[in-house]
Coordinates of C-alpha atoms in Angstrom, one line a residue:
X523 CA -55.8 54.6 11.4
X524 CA -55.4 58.3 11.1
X525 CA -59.0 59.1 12.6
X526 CA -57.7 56.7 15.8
X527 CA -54.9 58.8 16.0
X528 CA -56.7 61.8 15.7
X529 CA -59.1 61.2 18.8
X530 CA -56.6 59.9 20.7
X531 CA -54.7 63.4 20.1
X532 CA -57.7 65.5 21.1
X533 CA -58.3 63.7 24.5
X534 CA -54.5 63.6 25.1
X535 CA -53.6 64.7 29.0
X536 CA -51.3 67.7 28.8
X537 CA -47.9 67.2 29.0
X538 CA -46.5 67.0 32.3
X539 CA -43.5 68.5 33.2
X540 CA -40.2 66.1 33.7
X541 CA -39.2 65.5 37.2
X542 CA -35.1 65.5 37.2
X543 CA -34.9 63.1 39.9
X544 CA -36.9 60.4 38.2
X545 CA -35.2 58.3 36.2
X546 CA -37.2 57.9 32.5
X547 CA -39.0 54.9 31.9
X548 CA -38.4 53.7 28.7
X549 CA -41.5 53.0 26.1
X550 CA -41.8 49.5 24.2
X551 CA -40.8 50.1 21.3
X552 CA -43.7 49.5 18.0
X553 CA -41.6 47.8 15.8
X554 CA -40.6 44.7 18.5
X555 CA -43.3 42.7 17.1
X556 CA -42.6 43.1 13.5
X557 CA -38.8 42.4 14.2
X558 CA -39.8 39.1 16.3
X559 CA -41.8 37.9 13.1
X560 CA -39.0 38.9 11.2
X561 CA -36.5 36.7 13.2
X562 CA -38.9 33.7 13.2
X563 CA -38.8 33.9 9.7
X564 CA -35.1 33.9 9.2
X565 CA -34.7 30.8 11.6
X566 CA -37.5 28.8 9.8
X567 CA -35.8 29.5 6.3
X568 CA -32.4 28.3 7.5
X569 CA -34.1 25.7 8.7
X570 CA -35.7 24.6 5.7
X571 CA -32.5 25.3 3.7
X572 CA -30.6 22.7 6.2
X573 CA -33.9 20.3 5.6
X574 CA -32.9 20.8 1.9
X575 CA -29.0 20.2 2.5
X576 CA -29.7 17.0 4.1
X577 CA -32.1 15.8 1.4
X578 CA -29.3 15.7 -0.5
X579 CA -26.8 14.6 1.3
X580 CA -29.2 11.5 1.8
X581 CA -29.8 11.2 -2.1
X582 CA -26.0 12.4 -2.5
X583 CA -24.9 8.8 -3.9
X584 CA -27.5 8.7 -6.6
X585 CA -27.1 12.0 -7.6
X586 CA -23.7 11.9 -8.2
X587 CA -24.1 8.3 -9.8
X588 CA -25.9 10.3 -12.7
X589 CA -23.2 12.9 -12.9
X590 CA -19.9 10.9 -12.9
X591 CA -18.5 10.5 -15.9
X592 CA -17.7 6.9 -16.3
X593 CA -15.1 5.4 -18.1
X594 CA -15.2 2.1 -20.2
X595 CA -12.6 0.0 -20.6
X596 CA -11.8 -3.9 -22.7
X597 CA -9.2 -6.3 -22.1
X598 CA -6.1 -7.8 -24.1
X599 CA -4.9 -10.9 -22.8
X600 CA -1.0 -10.5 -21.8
X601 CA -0.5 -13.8 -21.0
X602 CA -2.1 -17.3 -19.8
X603 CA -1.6 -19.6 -17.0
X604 CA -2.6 -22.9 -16.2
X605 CA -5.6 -23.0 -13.7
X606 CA -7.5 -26.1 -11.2
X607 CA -10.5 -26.3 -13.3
X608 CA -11.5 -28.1 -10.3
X609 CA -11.4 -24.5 -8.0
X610 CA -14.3 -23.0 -8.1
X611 CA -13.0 -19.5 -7.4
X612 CA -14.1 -17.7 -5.3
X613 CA -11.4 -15.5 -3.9
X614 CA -8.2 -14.8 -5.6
X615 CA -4.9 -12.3 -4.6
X616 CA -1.1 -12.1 -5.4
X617 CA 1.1 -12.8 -3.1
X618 CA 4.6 -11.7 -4.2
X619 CA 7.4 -14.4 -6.0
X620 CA 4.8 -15.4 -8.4
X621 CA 2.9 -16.5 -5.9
X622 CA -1.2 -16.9 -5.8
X623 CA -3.7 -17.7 -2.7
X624 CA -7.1 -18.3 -3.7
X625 CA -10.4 -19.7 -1.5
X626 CA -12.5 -21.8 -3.1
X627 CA -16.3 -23.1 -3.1
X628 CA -18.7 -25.8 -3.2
X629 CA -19.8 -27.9 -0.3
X630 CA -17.3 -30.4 0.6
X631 CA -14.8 -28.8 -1.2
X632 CA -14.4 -25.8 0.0
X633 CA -10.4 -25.0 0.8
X634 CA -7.6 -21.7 1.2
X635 CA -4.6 -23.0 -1.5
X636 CA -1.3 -21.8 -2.0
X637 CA -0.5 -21.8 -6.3
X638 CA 2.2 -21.4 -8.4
X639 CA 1.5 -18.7 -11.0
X640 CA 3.5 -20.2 -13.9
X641 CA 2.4 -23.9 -13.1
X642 CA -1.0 -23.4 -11.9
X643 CA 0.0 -26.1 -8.9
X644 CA -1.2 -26.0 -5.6
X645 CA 1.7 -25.7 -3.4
X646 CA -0.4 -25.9 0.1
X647 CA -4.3 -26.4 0.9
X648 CA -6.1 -25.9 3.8
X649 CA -9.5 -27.8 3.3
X650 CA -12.8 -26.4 5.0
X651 CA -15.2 -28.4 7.0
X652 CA -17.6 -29.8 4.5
X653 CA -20.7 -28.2 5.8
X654 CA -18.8 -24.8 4.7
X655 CA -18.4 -23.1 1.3
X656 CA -15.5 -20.7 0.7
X657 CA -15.7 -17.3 0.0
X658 CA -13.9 -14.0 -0.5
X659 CA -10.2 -13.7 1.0
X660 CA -8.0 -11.4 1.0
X661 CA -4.2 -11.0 2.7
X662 CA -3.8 -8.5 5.7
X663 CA -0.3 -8.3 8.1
X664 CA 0.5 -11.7 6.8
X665 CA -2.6 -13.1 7.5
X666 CA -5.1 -15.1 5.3
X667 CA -9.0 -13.7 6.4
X668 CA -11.8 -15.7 4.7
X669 CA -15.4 -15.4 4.6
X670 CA -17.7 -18.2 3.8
X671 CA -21.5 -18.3 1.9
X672 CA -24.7 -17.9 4.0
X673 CA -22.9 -17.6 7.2
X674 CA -21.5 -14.2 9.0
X675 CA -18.6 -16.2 10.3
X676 CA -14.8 -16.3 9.0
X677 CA -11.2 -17.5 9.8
X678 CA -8.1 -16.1 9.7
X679 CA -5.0 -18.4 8.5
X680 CA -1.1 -18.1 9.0
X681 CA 0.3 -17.0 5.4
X682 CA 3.0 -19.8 5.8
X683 CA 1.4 -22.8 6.4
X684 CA -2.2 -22.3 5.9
X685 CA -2.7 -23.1 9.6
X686 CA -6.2 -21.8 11.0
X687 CA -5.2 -18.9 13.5
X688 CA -8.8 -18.1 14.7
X689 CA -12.7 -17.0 14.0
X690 CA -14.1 -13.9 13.8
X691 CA -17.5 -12.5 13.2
X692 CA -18.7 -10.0 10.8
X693 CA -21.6 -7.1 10.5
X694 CA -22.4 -8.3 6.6
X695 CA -25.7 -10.2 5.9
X696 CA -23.5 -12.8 4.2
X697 CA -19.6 -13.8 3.0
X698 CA -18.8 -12.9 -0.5
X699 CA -16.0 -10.9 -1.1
X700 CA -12.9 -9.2 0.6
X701 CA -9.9 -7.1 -0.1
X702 CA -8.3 -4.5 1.7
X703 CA -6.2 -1.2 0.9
X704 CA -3.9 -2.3 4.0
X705 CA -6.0 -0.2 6.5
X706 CA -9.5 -1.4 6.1
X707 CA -11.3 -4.3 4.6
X708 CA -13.9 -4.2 1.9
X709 CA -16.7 -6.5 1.8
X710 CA -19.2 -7.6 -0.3
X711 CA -22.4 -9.8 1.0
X712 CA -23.9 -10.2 -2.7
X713 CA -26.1 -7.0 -2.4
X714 CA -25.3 -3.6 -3.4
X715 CA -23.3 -2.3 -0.2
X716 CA -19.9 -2.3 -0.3
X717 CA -18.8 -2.2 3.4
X718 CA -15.5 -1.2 5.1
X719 CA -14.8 -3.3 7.7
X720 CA -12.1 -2.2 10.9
X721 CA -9.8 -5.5 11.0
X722 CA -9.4 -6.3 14.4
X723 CA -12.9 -5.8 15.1
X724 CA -14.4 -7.0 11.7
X725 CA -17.5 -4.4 12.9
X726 CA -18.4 -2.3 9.7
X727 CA -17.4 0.9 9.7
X728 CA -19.2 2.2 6.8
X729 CA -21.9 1.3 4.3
X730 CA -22.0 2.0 0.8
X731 CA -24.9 1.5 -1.4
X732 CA -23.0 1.4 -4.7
X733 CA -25.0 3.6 -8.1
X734 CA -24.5 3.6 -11.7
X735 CA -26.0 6.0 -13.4
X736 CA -28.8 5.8 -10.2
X737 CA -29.0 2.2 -10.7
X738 CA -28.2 0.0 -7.5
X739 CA -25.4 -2.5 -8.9
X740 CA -26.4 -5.6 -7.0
X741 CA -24.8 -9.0 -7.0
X742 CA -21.1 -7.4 -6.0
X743 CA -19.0 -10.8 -5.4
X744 CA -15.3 -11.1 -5.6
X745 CA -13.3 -7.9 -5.0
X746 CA -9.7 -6.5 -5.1
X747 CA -8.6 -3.2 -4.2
X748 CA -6.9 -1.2 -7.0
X749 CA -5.1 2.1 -7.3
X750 CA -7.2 3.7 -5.0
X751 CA -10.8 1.6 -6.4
X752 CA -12.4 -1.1 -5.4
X753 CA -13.2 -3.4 -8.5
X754 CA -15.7 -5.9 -8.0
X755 CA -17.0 -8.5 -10.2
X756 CA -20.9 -8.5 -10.6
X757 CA -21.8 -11.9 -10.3
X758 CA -23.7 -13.6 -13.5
X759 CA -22.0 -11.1 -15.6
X760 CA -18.6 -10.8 -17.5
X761 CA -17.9 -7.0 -15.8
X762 CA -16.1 -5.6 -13.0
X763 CA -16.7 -2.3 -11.8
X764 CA -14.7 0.1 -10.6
X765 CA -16.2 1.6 -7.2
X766 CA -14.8 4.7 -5.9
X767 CA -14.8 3.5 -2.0
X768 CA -15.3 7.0 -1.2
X769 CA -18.9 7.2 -2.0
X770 CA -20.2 3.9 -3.9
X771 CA -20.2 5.4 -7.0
X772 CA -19.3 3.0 -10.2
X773 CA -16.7 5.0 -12.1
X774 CA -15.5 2.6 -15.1
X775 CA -16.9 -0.5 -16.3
X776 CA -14.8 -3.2 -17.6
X777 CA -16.4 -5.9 -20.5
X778 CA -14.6 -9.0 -20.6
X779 CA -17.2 -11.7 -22.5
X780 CA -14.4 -13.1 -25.0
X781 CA -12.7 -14.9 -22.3
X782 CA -15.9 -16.9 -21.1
X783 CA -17.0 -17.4 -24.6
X784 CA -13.7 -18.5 -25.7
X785 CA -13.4 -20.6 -23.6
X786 CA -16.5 -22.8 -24.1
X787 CA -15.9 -22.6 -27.8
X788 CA -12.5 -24.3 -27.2
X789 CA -14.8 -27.4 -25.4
X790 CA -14.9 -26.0 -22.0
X791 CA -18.5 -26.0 -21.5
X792 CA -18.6 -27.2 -17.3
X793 CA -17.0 -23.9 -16.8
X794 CA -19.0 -21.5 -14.4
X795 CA -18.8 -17.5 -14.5
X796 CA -15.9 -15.0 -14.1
X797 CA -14.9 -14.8 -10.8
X798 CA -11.6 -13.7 -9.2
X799 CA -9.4 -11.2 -9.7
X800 CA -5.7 -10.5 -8.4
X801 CA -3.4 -7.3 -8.5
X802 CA 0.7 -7.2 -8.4
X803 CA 1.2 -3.6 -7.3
X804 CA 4.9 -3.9 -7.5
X805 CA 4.7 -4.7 -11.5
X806 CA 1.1 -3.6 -11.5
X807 CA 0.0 -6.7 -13.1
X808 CA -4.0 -7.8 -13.5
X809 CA -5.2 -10.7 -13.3
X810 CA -8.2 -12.8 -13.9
X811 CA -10.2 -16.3 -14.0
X812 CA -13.5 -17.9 -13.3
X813 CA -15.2 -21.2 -11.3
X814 CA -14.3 -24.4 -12.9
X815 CA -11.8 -21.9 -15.1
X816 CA -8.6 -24.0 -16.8
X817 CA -6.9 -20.6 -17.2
X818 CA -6.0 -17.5 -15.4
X819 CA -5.3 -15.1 -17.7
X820 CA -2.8 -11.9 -17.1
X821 CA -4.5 -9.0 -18.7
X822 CA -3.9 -5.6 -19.8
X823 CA -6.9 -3.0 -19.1
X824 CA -7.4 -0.4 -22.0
X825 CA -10.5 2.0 -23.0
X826 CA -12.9 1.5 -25.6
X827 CA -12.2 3.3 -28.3
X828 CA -15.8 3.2 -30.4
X829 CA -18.8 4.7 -28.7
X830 CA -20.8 3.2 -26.1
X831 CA -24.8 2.6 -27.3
X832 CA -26.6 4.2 -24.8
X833 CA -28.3 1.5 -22.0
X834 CA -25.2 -1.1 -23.3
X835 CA -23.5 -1.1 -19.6
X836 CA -26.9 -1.6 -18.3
X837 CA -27.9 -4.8 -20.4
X838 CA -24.4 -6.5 -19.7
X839 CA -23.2 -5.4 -16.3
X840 CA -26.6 -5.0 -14.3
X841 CA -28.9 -7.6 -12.9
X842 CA -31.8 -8.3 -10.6
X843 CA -30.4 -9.1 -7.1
X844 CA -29.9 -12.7 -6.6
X845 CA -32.6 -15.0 -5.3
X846 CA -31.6 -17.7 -3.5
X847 CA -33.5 -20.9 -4.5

């Protein structure tokens, strides 16, 4: 370069004088180039860096799924209540006055009931066509909504009288839970999404894929909407989970196998998995039962005191999703 610049020096015109009354042309500058490459540069790297931030905003569910700390928690029984061991539960929610509404399943037998806490009596029932199976339900501006199995249909009863009010569709693959916080639904289809669901519109408004410890937590049947969680029961297991609605992340676990097992060692052996579960915010009550259950049971949720052995939530709270036969 310095021999270029040399020869171009020694063959250089000599310098003209200025003319005043010309205005001076200005000379492109050397350096425009280099600050060109420089600003393509910049604008690819934020680029990449937002290619990154959306990576893992994508993966943002699983990630935190590994970070959360996750509590888990037993149950003591409070108290016990007579239950249809007829119902095959498959929604369940309190009411007020000591006062239950539960939908129940099975093909021909399908039905929305009004029951006595104390008694375990069904006070009103609203059978379902027979080629129907009841699913979740869940209690909304004094009105019953129910979803049923295999279908993406559901009806809306009056509180009072169990009369059918109307039909509405749904954006779920499948019925098979509900609750609400008293803004939105929550639905589950059986899979690992937990939707939220605008109710005069039933269309979903979100969709959740719901992590443990970056394990999809499939099988999500029954739900109820607690202290600012969604629990859910996992369907062939003896957990609920607690699912932070805000991202579908599993923040406690909750064992109950003693009341299953129990109750088949007291005889009850036609009984069918836990399933249901009911919250009295004004005297923040819980409770639980199963399908084909004699008993709901009021229970008290506390942690577990000994340590968890690593992989334990995943043997008895996780399972392959559910194959339809």
């Amino acid at each position: 370069m310095a021999a270029t610049r040399s020869i171009k020096n020694k063959h250089r015109e000599p310098r003209q004088k200025k003319n005043p009354s010309m205005a001076t042309l200005p000379t492109p500058s050397r350096r425009r180039k280099p600050r060109t490459l420089a600003t393509v540069s910049a604008i690819l790297a934020v680029l990449l860096v937002i290619s990154v931030v959306c990576l893992l905003l994508v993966s943002s569910n699983t990630w935190r799924a590994f970070q959360q700390v996750v509590s888990y928690e037993t149950i003591s029984v409070v108290n016990e209540f007579p239950h249809d061991p007829q119902a095959f539960t498959q929604g369940l929610l309190y009411a007020g006055n000591d006062t239950l509404f539960e939908s129940t399943g099975l093909y021909k037998k399908s039905s929305v009931r009004k029951v006595a806490l104390r008694t375990g009596k069904v006070e009103k029932l609203q059978k379902l066509d027979d080629s129907l199976f009841g699913e979740g339900l869940t209690l909304l501006s004094n009105r019953l909504i129910q979803v049923t199995w295999m279908q993406t249909n559901g009806f809306i009863y009056d509180l009072k009288n169990l009369s059918k009010l109307g039909t509405f569709n749904h954006d779920m693959k499948d019925g098979w839970g509900l609750a609400t916080d008293g803004k939105v639904l929550f639905g589950s289809d059986g899979s690992s999404t937990l939707y939220q669901i605008d109710p005069q519109t039933f269309k979903a408004i979100s969709k959740q894929v719901v992590f443990y410890k970056g394990h999809q937590v499939h099988n999500l049947n029954e739900l109820e909407y607690i202290n600012g969680e969604v629990w859910a029961n996992v369907f062939m297991t003896d957990c609920i989970a607690k699912i932070s609605p805000k991202d579908g992340v599993v923040v406690g676990w909750i064992l109950l196998p003693n009341l299953r097992k129990e109750l088949i060692e007291a005889g009850n052996n036609a009984i069918d998995v836990l399933n249901g579960i009911a919250w009295d915010a004004e005297q923040e009550r819980i409770f639980v039962t199963g399908k084909l259950w004699p008993k709901l049971y009021e229970i008290k949720v506390s942690p577990i005191k000994s340590k968890i052995e690593e992989g334990m939530a995943e043997q008895l709270c996780l399972r392959k999703p559910f194959q339809f036969l």
